[in-house]
Short mmCIF file of C-alpha atoms in Angstrom, two decimals:
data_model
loop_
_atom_site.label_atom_id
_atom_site.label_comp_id
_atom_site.label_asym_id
_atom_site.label_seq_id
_atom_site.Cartn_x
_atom_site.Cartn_y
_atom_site.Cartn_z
CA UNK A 19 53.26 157.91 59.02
CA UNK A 20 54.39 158.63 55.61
CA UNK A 21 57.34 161.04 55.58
CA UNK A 22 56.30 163.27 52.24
CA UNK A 23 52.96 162.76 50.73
CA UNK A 24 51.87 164.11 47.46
CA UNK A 25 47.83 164.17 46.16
CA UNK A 26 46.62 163.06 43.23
CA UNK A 27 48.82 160.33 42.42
CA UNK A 28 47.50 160.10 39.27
CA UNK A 29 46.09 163.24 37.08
CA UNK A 30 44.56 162.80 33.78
CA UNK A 31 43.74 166.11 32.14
CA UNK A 32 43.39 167.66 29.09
CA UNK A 33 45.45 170.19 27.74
CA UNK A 34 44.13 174.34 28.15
CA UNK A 35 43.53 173.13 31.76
CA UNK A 36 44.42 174.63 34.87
CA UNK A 37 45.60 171.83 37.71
CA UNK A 38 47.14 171.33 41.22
CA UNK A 39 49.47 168.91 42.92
CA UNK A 40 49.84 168.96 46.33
CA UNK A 41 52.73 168.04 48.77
CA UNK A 42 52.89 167.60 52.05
CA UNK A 43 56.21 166.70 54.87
CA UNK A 44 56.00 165.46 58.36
CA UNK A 45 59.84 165.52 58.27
CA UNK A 46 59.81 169.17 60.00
CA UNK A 47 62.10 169.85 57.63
CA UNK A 48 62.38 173.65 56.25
CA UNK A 49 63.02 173.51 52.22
CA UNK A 50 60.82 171.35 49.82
CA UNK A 51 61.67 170.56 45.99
CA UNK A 52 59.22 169.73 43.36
CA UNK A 53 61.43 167.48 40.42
CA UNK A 54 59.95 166.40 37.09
CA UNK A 55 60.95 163.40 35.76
CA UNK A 56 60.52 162.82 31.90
CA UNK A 57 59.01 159.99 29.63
CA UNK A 58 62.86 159.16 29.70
CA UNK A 59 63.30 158.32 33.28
CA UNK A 60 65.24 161.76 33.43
CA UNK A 61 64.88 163.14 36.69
CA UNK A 62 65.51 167.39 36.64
CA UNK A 63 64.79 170.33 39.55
CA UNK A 64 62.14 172.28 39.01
CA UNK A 65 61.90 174.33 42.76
CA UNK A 66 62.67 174.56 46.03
CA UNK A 67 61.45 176.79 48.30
CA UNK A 68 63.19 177.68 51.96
CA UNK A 69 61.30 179.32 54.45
CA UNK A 70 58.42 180.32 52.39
CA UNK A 71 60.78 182.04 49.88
CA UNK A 72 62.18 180.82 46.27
CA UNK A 73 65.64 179.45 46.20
CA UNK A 74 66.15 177.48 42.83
CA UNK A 75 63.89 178.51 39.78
CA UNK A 76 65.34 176.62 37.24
CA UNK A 77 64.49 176.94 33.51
CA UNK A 78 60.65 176.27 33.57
CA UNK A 79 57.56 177.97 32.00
CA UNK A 80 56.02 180.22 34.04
CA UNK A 81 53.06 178.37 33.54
CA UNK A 82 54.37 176.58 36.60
CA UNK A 83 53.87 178.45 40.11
CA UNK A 84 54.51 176.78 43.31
CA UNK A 85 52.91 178.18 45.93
CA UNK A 86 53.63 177.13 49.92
CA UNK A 87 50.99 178.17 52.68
CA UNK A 88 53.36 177.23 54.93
CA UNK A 89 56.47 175.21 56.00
CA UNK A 90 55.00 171.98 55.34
CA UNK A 91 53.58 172.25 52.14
CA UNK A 92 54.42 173.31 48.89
CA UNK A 93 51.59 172.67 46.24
CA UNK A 94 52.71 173.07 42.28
CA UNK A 95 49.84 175.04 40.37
CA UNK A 96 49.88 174.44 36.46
CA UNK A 97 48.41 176.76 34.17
CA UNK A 98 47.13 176.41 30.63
CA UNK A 99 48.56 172.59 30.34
CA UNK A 100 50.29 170.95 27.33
CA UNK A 101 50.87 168.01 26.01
CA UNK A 102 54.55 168.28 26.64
CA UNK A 103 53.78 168.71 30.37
CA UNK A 104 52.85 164.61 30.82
CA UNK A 105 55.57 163.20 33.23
CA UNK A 106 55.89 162.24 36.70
CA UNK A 107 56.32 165.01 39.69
CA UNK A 108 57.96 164.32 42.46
CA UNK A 109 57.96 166.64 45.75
CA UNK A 110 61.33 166.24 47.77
CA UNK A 111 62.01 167.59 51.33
CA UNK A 112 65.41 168.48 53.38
CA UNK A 113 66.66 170.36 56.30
CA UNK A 114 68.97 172.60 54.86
CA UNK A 115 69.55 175.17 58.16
CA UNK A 116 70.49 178.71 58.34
CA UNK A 117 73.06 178.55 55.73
CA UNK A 118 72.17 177.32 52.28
CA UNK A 119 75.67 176.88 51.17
CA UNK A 120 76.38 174.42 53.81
CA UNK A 121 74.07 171.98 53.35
CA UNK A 122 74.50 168.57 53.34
CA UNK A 123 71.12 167.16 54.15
CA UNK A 124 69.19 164.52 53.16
CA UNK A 125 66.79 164.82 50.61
CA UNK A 126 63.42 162.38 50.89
CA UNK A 127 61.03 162.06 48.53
CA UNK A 128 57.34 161.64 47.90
CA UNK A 129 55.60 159.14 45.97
CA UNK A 130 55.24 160.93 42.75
CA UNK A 131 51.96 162.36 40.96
CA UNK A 132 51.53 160.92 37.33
CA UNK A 133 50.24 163.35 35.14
CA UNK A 134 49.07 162.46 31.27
CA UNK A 135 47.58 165.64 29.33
CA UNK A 136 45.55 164.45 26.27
CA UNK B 5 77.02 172.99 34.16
CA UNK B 6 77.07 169.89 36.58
CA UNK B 7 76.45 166.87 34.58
CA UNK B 8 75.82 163.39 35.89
CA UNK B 9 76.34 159.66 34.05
CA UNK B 10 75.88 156.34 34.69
CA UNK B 11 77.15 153.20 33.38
CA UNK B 12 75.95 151.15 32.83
CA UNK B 13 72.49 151.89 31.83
CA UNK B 14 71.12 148.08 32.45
CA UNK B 15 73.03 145.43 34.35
CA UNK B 16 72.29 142.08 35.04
CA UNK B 17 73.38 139.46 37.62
CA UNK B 18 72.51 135.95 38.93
CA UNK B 19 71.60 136.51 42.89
CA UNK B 20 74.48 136.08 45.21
CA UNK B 21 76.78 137.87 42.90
CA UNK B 22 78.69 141.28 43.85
CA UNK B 23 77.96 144.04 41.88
CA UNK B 24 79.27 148.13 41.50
CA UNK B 25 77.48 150.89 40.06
CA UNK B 26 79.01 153.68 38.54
CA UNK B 27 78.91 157.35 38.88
CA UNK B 28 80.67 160.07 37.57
CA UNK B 29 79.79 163.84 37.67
CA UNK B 30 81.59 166.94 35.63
CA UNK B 31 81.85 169.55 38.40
CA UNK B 32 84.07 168.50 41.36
CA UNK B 33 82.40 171.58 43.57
CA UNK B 34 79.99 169.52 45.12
CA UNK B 35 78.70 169.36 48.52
CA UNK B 36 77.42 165.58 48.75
CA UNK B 37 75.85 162.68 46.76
CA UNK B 38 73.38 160.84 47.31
CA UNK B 39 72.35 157.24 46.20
CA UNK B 40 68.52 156.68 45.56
CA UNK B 41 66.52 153.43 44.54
CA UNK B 42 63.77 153.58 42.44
CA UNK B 43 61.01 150.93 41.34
CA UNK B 44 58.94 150.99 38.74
CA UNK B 45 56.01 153.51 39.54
CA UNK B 46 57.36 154.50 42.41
CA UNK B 47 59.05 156.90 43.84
CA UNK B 48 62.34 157.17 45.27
CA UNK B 49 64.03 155.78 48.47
CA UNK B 50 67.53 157.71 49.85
CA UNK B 51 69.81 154.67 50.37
CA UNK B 52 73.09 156.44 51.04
CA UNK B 53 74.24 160.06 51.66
CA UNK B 54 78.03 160.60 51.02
CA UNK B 55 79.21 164.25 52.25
CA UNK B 56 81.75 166.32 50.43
CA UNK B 57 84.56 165.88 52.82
CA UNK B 58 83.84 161.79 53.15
CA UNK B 59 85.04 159.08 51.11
CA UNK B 60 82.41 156.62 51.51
CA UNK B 61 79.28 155.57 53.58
CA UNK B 62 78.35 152.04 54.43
CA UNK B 63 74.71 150.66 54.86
CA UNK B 64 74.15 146.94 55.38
CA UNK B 65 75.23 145.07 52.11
CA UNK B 66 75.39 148.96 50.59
CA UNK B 67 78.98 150.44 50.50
CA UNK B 68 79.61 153.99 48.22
CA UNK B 69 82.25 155.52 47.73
CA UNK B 70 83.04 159.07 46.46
CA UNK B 71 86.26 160.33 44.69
CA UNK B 72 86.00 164.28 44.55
CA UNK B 73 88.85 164.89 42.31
CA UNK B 74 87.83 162.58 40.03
CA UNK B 75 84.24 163.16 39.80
CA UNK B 76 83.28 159.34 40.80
CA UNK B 77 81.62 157.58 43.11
CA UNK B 78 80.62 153.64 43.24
CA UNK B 79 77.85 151.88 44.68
CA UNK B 80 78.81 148.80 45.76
CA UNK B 81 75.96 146.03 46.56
CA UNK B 82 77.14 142.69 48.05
CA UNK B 83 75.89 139.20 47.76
CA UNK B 84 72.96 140.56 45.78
CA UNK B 85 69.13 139.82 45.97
CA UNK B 86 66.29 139.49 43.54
CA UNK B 87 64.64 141.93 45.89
CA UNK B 88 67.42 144.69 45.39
CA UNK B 89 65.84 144.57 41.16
CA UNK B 90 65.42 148.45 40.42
CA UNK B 91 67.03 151.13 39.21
CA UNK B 92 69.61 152.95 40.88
CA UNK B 93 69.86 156.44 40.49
CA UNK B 94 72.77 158.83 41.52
CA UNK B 95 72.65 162.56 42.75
CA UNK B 96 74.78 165.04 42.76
CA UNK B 97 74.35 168.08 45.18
CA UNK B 98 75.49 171.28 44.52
CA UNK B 99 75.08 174.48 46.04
CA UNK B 100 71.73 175.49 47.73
CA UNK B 101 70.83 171.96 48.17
CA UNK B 102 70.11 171.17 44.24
CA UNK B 103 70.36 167.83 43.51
CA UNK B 104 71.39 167.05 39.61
CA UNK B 105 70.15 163.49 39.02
CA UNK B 106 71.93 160.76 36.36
CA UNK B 107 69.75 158.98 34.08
CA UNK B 108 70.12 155.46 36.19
CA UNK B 109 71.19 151.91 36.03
CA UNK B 110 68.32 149.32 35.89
CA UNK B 111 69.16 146.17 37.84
CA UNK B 112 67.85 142.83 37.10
CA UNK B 113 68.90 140.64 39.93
CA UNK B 114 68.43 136.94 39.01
CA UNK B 115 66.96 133.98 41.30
#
C-alpha cells in the first residue's frame, strides 16, 4: 500500500562506482522529484520529470541522470561516485495537470535511500 | 532566488503546551506551502498544504497560516504531544511545482 517507494534504502559504495536508486508511485500521479538532502539536514531539488520529459534540472553534476521508463517510475542513475555524493535521496510525487504554472498539488514523499560513498 | 528560514532551529516544550513554528520565505511569487514532518531516518510526511490564494489550512490540533505579502507562514500545534517530537520542515512552492525546503525546527515535546 505504500504511496512512493524507493529501493535500496540503504547504499554503501565506494567512490569510481556506478549506482542506481529506484522510485516507484502508486499515487497515479504524473510528475516525480528526486531531492537530496545533505549531512546538514538541508533538503534541495534535484529533478522532476512530467510526462516522461525534464522540467527542473537544477544545478547538479551531470554525473546524475534520471531516467523514467514510464509514468510511475523515475530511477536516479549515478555515475563515477564521490565522496561528496553521501546524503540521503528522497523521490517525491505530485499531480501537477496540464498546466505546470498552476499547480498547487501535493507533493508526497518516499522513504529516502541512504547513500555513504567510502 | 527563493529562500526559506526557520526559527527557531530547536524548540522545546513540556506536553500539553501550545506551540508555533515559524516560516518565512524571500520571494512572495509563490504558488503554495506546504508543511512536512520529519523523524529521524525517515522520510517525510505532508501535514498541511496552504494554496497561494488561502490564508490558512486546519488539520486536527494542526492550524497554518500563510501571509503572502509578508513572506510568513506559522504552524500552529495545540495541546502538544510527546508523539508530535520531530522536526518540522517548511516548503515553499514556486513555479513548475519546485518545492524550496527551510532547514527545519527540531521539536522535543516533553512527557
Amino acid at each position: 500500500d505504500t504511496a512512493v517507494s524507493q529501493t535500496p534504502k540503504y547504499l554503501v559504495t565506494q567512490m569510481g562506482n556506478d549506482k542506481s536508486i529506484k522510485c516507484e508511485q502508486n499515487l497515479g500521479h504524473d510528475t516525480m522529484y528526486w531531492y537530496k538532502q545533505d549531512s546538514k539536514k538541508f533538503l534541495k531539488i534535484m529533478f522532476s520529470y512530467n510526462n516522461k520529459e525534464l522540467i527542473i534540472n537544477e544545478t547538479v553534476p551531470n554525473r546524475f541522470s534520471p531516467k523514467s521508463p514510464d509514468k510511475a517510475h523515475l530511477n536516479l542513475h549515478i555515475n563515477s561516485l564521490e565522496l561528496g555524493d553521501s546524503a540521503v535521496y528522497f523521490c517525491a510525487s505530485s499531480n501537477v495537470g496540464q498546466s505546470l504554472f498552476l499547480s498547487s498539488y501535493e507533493q508526497y514523499f518516499g522513504p529516502g535511500t541512504r547513500l555513504t560513498v567510502t | 532566488k527563493q529562500e526559506v528560514t526557520q526559527i527557531p532551529a530547536a524548540l522545546s516544550v513540556p506536553e500539553g503546551e501550545n506551540l508555533v513554528l515559524n516560516c518565512s520565505f524571500t520571494d512572495s511569487a509563490i504558488y503554495n506551502l506546504q508543511w512536512f514532518r520529519q523523524d529521524p531516518g525517515k522520510g517525510l510526511t505532508s501535514l498541511l498544504l496552504i494554496q497561494s490564494s488561502q490564508r490558512e489550512q486546519t488539520s486536527g490540533r494542526l492550524n497554518a497560516s500563510l501571509d503572502k505579502s509578508s513572506g510568513r507562514s506559522t504552524l500552529y500545534i495545540a495541546a502538544s504531544q510527546p508523539g508530535d517530537s520531530a522536526t518540522y520542515l517548511c516548503a515553499v512552492g514556486t513555479g513548475a511545482n519546485n518545492l524550496f525546503f527551510g532547514t527545519g525546527t527540531r521539536l522535543t515535546v516533553i512527557p
